[in-house]
PDB file of C-alpha atoms in Angstrom:
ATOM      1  CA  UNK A   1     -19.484 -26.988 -36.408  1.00 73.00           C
ATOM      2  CA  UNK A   2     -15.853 -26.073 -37.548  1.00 76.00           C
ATOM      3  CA  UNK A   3     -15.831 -23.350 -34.838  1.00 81.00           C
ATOM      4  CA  UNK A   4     -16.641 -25.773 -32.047  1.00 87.00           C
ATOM      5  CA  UNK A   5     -14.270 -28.171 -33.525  1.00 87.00           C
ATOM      6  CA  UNK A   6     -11.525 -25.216 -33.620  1.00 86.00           C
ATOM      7  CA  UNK A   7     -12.341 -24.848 -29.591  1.00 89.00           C
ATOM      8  CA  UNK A   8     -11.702 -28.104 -28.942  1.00 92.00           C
ATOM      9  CA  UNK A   9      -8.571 -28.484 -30.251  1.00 92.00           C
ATOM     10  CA  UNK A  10      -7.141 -25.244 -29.388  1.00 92.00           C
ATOM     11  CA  UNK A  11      -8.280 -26.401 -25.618  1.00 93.00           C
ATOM     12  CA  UNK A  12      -7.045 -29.494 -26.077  1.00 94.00           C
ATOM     13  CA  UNK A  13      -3.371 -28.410 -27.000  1.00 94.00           C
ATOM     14  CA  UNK A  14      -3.143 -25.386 -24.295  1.00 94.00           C
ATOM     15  CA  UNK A  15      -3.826 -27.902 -21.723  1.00 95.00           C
ATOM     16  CA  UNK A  16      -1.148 -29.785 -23.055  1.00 95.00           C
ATOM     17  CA  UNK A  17       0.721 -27.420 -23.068  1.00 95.00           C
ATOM     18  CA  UNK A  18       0.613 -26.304 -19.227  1.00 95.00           C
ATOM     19  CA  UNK A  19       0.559 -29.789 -18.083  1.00 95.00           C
ATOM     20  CA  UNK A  20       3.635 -30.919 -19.821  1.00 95.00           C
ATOM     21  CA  UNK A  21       5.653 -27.572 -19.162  1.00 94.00           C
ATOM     22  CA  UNK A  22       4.894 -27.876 -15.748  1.00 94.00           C
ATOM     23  CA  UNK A  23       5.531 -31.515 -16.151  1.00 94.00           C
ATOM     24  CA  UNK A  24       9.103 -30.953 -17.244  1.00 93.00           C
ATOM     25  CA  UNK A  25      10.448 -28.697 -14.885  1.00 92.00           C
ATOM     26  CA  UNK A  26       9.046 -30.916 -12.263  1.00 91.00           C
ATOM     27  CA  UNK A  27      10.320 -34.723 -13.044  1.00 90.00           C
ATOM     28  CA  UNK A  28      13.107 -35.924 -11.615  1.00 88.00           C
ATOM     29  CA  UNK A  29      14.254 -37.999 -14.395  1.00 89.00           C
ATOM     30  CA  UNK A  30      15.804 -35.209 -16.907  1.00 90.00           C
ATOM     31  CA  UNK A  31      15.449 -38.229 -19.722  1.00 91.00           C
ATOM     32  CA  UNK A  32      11.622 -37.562 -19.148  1.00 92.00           C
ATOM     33  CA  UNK A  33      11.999 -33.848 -18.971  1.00 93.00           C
ATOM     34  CA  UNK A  34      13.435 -33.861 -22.482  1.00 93.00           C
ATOM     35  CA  UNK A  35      10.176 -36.369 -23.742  1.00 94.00           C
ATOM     36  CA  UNK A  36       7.887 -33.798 -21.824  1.00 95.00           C
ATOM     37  CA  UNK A  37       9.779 -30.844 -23.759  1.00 94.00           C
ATOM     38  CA  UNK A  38       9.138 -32.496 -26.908  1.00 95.00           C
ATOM     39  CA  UNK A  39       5.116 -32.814 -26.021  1.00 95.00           C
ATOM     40  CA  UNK A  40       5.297 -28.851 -25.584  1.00 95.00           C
ATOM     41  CA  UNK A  41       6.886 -28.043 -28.829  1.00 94.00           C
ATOM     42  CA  UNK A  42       4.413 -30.719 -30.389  1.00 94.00           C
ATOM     43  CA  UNK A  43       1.387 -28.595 -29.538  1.00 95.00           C
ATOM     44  CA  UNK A  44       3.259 -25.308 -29.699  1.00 94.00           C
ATOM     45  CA  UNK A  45       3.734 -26.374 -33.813  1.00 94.00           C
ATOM     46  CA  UNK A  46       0.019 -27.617 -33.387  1.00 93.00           C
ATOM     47  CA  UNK A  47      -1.125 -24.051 -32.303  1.00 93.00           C
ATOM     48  CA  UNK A  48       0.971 -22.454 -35.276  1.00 92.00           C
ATOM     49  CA  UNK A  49      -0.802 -24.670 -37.616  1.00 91.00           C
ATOM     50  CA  UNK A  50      -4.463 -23.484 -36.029  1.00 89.00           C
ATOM     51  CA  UNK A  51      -3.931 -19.987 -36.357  1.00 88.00           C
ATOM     52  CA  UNK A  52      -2.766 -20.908 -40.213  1.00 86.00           C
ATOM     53  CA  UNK A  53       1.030 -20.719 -40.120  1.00 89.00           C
ATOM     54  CA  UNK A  54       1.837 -24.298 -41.678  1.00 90.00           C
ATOM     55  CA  UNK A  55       5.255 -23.168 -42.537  1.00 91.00           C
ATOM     56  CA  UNK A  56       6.175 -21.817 -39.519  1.00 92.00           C
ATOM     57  CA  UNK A  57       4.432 -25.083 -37.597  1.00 93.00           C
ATOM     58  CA  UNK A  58       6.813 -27.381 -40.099  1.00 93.00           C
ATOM     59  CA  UNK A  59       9.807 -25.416 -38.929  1.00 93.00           C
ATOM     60  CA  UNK A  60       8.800 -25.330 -35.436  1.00 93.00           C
ATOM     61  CA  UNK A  61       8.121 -29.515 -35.810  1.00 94.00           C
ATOM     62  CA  UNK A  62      11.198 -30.165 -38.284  1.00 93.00           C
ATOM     63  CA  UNK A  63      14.045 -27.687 -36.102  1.00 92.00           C
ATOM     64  CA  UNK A  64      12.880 -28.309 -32.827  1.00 89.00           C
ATOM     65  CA  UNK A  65      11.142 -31.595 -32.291  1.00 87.00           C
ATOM     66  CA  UNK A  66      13.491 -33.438 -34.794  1.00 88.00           C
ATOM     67  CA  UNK A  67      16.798 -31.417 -34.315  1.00 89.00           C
ATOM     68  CA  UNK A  68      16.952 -29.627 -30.507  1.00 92.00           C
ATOM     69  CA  UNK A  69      15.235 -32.786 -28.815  1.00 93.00           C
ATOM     70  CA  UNK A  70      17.510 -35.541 -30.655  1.00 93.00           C
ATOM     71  CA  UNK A  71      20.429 -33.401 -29.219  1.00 91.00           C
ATOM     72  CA  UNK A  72      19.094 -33.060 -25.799  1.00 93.00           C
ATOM     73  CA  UNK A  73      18.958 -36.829 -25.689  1.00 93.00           C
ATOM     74  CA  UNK A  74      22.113 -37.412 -27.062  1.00 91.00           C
ATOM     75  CA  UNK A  75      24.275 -35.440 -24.721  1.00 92.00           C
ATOM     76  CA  UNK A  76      21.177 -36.856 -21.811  1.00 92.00           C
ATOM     77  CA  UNK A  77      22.586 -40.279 -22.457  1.00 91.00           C
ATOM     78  CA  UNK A  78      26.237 -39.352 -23.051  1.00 89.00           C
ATOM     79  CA  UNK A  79      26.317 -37.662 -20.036  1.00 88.00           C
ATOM     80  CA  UNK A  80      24.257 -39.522 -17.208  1.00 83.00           C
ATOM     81  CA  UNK A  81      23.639 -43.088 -16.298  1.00 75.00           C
ATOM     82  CA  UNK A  82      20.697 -45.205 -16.549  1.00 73.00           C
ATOM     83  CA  UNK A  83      17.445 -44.228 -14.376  1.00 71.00           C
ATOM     84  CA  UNK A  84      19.701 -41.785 -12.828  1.00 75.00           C
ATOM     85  CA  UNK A  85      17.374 -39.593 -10.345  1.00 77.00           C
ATOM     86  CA  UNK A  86      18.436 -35.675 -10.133  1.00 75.00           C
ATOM     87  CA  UNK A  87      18.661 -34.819  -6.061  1.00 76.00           C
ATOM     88  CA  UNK A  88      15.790 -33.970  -4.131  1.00 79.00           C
ATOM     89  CA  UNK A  89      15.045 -29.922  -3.727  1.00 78.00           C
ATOM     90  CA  UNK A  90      15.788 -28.184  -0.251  1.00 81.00           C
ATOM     91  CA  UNK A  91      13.055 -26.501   0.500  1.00 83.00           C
ATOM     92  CA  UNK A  92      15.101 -23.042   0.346  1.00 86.00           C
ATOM     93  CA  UNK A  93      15.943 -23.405  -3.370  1.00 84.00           C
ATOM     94  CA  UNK A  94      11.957 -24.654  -4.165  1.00 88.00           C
ATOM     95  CA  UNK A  95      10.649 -21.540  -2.217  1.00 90.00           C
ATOM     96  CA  UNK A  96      12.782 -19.303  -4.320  1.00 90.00           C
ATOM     97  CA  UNK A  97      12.085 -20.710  -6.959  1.00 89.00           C
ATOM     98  CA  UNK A  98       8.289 -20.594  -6.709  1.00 91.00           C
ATOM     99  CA  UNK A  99       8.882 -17.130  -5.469  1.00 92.00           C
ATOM    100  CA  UNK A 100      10.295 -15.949  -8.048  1.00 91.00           C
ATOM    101  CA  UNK A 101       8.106 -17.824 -11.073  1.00 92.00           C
ATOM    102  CA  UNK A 102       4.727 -16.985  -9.235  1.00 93.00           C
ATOM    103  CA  UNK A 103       5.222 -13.205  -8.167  1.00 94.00           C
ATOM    104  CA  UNK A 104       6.427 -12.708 -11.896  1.00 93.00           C
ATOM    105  CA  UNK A 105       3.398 -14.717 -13.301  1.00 93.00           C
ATOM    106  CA  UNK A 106       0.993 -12.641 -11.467  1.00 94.00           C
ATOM    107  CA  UNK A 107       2.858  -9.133 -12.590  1.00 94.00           C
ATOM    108  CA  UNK A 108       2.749 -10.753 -15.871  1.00 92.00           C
ATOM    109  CA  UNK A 109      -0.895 -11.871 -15.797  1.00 92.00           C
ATOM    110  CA  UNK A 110      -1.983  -8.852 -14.157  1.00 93.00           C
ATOM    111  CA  UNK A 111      -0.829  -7.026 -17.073  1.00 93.00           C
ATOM    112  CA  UNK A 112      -2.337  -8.901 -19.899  1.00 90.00           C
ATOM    113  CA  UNK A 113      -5.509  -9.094 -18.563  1.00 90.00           C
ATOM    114  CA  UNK A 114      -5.595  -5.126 -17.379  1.00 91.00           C
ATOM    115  CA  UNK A 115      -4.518  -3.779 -20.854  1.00 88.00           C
ATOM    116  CA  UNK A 116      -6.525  -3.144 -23.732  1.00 85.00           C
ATOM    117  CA  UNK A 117      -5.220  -4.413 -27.037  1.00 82.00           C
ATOM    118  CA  UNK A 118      -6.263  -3.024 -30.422  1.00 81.00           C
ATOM    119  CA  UNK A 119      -9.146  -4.616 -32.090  1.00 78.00           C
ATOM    120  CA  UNK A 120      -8.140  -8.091 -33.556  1.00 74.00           C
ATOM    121  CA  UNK A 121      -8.745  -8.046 -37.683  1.00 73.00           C
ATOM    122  CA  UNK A 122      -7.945 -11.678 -37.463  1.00 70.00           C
ATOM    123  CA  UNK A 123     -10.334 -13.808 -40.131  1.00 67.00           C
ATOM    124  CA  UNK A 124     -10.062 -17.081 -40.266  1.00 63.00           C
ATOM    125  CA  UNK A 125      -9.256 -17.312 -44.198  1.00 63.00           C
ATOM    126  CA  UNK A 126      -7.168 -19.735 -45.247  1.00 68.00           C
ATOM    127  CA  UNK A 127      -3.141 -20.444 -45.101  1.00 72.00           C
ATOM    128  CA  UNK A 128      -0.380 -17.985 -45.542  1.00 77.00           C
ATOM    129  CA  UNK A 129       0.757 -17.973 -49.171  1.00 81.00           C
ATOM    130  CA  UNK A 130       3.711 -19.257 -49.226  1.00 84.00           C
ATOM    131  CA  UNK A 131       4.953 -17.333 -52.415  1.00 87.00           C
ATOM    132  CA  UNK A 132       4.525 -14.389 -50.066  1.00 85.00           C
ATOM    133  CA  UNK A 133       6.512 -15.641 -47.627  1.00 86.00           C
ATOM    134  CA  UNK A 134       9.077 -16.445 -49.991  1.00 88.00           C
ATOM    135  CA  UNK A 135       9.276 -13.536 -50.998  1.00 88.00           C
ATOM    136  CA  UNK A 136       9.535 -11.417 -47.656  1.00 87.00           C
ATOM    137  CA  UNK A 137      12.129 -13.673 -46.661  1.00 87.00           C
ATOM    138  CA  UNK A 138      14.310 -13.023 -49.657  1.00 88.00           C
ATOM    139  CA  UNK A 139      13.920  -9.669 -50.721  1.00 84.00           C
ATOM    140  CA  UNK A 140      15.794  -6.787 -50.830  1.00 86.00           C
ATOM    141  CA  UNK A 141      12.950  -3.888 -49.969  1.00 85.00           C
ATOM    142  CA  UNK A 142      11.278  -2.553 -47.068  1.00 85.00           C
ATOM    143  CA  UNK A 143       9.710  -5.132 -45.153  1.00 85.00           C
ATOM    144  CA  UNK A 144      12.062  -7.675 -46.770  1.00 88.00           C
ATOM    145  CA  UNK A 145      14.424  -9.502 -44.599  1.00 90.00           C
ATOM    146  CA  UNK A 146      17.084 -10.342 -46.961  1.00 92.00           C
ATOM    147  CA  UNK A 147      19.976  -9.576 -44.409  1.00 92.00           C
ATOM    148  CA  UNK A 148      19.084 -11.249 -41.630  1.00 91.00           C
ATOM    149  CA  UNK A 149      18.507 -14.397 -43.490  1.00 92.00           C
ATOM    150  CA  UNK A 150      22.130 -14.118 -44.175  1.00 93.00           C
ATOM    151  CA  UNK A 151      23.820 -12.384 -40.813  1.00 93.00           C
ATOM    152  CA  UNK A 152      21.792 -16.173 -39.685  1.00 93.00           C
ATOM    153  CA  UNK A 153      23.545 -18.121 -42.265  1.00 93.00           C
ATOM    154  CA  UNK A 154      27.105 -16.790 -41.107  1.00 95.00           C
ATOM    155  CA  UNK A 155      25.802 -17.167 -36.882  1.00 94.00           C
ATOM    156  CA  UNK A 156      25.183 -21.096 -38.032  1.00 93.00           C
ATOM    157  CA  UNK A 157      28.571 -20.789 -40.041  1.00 94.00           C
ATOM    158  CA  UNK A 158      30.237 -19.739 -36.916  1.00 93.00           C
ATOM    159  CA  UNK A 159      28.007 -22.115 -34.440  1.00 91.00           C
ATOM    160  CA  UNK A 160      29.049 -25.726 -36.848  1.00 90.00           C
ATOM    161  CA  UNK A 161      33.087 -24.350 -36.542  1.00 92.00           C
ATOM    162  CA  UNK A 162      32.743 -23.083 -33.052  1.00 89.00           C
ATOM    163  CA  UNK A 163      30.805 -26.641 -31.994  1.00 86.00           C
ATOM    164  CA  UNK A 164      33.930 -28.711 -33.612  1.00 86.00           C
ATOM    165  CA  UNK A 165      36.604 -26.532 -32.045  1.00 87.00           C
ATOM    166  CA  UNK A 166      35.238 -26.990 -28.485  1.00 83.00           C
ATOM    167  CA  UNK A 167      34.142 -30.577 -28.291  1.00 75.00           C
ATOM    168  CA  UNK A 168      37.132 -31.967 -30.419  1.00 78.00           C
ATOM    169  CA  UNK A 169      39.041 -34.205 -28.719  1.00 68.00           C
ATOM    170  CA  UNK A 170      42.770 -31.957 -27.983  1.00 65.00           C
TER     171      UNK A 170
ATOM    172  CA  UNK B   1     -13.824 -14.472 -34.110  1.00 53.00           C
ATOM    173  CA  UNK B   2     -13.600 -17.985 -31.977  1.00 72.00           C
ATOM    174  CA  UNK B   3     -11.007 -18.016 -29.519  1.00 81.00           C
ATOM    175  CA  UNK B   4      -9.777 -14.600 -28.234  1.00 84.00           C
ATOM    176  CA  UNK B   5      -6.147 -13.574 -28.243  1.00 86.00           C
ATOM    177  CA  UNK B   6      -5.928 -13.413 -24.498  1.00 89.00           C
ATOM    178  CA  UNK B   7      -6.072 -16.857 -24.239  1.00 91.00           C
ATOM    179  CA  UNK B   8      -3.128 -17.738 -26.164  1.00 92.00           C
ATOM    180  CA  UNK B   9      -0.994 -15.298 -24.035  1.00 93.00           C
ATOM    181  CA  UNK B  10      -2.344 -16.547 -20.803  1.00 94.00           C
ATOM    182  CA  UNK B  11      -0.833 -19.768 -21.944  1.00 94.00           C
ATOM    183  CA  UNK B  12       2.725 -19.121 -23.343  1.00 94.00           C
ATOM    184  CA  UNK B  13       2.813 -16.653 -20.012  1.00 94.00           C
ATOM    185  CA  UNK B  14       2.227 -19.792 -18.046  1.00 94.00           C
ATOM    186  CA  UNK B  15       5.133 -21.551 -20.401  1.00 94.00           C
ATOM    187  CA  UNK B  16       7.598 -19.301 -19.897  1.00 95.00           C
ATOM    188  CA  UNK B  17       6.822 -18.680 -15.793  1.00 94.00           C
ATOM    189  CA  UNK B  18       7.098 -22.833 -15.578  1.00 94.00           C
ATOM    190  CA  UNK B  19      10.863 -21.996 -17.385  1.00 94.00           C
ATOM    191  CA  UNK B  20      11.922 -19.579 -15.282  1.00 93.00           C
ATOM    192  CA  UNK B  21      10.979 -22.003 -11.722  1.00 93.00           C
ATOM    193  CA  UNK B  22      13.319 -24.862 -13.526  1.00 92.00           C
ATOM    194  CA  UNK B  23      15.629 -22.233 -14.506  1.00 92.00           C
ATOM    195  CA  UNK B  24      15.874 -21.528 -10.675  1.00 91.00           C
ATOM    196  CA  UNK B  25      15.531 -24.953  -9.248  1.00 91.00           C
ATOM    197  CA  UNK B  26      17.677 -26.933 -11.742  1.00 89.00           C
ATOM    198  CA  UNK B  27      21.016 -28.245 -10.760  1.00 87.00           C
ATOM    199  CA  UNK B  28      22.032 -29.869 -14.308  1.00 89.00           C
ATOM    200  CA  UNK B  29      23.142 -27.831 -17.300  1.00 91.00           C
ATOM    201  CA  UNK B  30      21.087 -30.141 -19.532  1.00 92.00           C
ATOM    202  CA  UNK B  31      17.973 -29.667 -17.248  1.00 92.00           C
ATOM    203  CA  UNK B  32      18.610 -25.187 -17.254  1.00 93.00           C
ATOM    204  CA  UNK B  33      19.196 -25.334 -21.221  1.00 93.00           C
ATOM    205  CA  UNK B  34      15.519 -27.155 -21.009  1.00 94.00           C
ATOM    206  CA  UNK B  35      14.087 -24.553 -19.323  1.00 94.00           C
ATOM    207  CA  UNK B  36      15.400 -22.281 -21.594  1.00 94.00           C
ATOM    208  CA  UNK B  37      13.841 -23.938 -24.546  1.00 93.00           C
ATOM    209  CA  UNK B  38      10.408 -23.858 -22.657  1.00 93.00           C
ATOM    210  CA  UNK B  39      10.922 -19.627 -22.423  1.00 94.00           C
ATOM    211  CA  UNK B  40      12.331 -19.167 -26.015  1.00 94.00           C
ATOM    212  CA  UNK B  41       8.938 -21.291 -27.123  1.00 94.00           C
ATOM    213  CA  UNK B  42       7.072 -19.147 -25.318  1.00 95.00           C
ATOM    214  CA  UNK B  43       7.643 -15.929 -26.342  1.00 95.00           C
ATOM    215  CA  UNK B  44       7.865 -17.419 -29.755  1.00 94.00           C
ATOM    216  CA  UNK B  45       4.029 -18.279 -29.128  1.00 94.00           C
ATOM    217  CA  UNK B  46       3.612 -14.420 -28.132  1.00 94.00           C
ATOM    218  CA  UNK B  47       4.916 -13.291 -31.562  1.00 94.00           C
ATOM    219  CA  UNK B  48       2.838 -15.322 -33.438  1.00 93.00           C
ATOM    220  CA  UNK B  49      -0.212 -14.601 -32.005  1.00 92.00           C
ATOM    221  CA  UNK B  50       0.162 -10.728 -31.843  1.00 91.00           C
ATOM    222  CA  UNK B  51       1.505 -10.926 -35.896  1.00 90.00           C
ATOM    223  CA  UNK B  52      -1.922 -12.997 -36.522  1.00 88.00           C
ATOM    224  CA  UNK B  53      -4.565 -11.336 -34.677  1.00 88.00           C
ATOM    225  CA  UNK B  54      -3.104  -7.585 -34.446  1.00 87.00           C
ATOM    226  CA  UNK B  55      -1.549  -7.054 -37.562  1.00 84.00           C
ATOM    227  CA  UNK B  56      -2.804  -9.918 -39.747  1.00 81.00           C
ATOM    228  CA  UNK B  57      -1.519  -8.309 -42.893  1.00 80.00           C
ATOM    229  CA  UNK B  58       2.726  -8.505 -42.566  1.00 82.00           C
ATOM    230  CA  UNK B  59       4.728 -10.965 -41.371  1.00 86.00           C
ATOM    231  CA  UNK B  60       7.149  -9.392 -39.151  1.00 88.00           C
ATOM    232  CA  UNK B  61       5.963 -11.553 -36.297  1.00 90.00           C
ATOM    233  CA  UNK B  62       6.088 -14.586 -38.435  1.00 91.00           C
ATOM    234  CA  UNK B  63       9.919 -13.708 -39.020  1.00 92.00           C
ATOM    235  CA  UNK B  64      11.313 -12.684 -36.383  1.00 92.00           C
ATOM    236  CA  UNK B  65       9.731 -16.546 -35.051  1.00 93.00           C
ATOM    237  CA  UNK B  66      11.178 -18.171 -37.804  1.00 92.00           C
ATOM    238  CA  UNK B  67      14.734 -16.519 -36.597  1.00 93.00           C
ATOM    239  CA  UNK B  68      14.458 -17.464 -33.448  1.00 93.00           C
ATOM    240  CA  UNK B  69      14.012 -20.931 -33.995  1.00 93.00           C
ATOM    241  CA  UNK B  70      17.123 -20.881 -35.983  1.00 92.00           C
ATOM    242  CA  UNK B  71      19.080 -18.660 -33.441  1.00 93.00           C
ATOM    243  CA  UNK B  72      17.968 -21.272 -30.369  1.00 92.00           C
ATOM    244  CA  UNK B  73      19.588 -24.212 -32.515  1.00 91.00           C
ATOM    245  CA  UNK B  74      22.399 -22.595 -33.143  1.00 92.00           C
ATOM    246  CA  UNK B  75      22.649 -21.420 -29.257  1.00 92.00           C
ATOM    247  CA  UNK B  76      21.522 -25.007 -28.117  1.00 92.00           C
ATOM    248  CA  UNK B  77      24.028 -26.490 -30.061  1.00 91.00           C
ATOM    249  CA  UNK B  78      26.798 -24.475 -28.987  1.00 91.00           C
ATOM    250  CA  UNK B  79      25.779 -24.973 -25.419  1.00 92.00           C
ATOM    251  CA  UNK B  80      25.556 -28.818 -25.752  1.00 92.00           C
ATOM    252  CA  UNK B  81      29.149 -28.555 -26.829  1.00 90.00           C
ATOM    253  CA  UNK B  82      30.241 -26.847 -23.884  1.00 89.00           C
ATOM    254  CA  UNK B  83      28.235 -28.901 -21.850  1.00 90.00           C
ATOM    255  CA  UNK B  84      30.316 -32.185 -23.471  1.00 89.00           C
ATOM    256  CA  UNK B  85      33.749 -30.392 -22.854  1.00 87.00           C
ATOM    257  CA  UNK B  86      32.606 -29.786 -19.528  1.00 87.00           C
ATOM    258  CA  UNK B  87      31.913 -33.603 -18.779  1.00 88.00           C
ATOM    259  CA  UNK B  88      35.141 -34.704 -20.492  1.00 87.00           C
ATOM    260  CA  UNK B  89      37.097 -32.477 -17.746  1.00 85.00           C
ATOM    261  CA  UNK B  90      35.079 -32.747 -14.477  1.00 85.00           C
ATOM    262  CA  UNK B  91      32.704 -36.816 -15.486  1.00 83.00           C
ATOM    263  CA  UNK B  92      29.548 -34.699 -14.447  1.00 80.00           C
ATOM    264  CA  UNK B  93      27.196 -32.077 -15.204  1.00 83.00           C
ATOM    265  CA  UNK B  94      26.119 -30.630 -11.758  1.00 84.00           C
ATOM    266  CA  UNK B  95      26.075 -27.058 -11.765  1.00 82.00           C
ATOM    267  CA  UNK B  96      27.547 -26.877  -8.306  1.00 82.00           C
ATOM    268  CA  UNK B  97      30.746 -28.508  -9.339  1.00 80.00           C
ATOM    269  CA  UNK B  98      31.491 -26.424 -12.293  1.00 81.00           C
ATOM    270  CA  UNK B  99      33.404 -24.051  -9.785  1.00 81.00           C
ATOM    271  CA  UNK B 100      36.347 -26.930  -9.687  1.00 76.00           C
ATOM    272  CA  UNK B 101      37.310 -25.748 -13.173  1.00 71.00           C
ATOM    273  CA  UNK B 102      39.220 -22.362 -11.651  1.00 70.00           C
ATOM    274  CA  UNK B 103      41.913 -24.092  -9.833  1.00 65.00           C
TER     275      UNK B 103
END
């Protein structure tokens, strides 16, 4: 019964997925495109819970959905006018376009579905500890990932000084 | 063993193929950072799933995700800054007029 339940859902949020990616490359309203961005990182975080990454589906929901997306319509607003409609596509510029997403979507595919992966250990048993995860972020052994937890804390240093400095009023 | 891995990938390779055709197509900066999102997500996705059904013991997929998401805010934000400047010096975002900045 959980199993079927499982199925469901996990069908449920990869054809949300497609629809709204597809969705918000396609809309001519870029307002809309940001909404339709947000749907796709709602069920992205809604996959990472199913496979039993809560943690990394909070940060996916609390980084993305409530920090990128509130940016992307702030700077959407500040920088276009109501109901504003982005041109229509010449046909040239859709052709290469779908050129160049389809011929690299069937390499892609063709790939995947050719090779032969390992054999998946994957149980479903439970969430991640989160003591363990604690730990591997801030340790100092192998495996550990100590420094690039803080080479990321200087990059978002340099990212809050470097924001200021280029959208400060001269 | 429910839902094989291959489905998953199928699905974040769809993500980030629908990224690269706005990525193409789009004329507004806001609208190509979007489409950028969409491709960071998905390979995000691909981590994940590899980390979980390949090597369900470590976590190095499961980190190297959780730094991305913190390098593509950092990059986003940056970008929307530029894009901001950009507006205050030329009053719009079109990627064809950003050429008007060199003289």
């Amino acid at each position: 019964m959980e199993q079927v339940a499982n199925q469901v859902i996990f069908y449920l949020l990869s054809a949300a997925i497609i629809i709204f990616s597809v969705l918000t490359v396609t809309t001519r309203r870029i307002l809309r495109a940001a909404t339709f961005l947000l749907f796709v990182l709602f069920a992205t975080a809604g996959l990472y819970f199913q496979l039993d990454y809560h943690f990394l589906g909070a940060v996916q929901l609390a980084v993305y959905a409530g920090g990128i997306v509130v940016l992307f319509v702030f700077s959407i607003l500040l920088t276009s006018g109501p109901g504003e409609k982005s041109e229509r596509l010449t046909n040239k510029k859709r052709a290469w376009g779908l050129i160049a997403s389809i011929s690299g979507a069937a390499l892609c595919l063709y790939a995947l579905l050719t090779h032969v992966f390992p054999v998946s250990q994957f149980q479903n048993g439970g969430a991640l500890d989160m003591k363990q995860v604690g730990h591997t972020l801030m340790g100092m052994e192998k495996y550990q990932y100590i420094l690039p937890f803080e080479a990321l804390s200087v990059l978002l240093l340099a990212c809050i000084i470097g924001g200021i400095m280029i959208a400060r009023k001269r | 063993m429910e839902i094989p891995m291959i489905y998953y990938l199928v699905v974040s390779a769809i993500m980030f193929f629908a990224g690269v055709y706005g990525f193409v197509t789009r004329r507004n900066l806001l609208a190509v950072l979007i489409s950028l999102e969409l491709m960071l997500n998905a390979v995000d996705i691909n981590f994940v799933v590899f980390n979980r059904y390949l090597f369900p013991g470590q976590l190095e997929g499961f980190m190297f995700t959780l730094f991305a998401i913190g390098i593509a805010a950092a990059e986003t934000a940056v970008a929307i800054a530029i894009i901001i400047n950009i507006y205050r010096s030329i009053h719009n975002v079109q990627a064809k007029n950003l050429d008007d900045m060199k003289y």
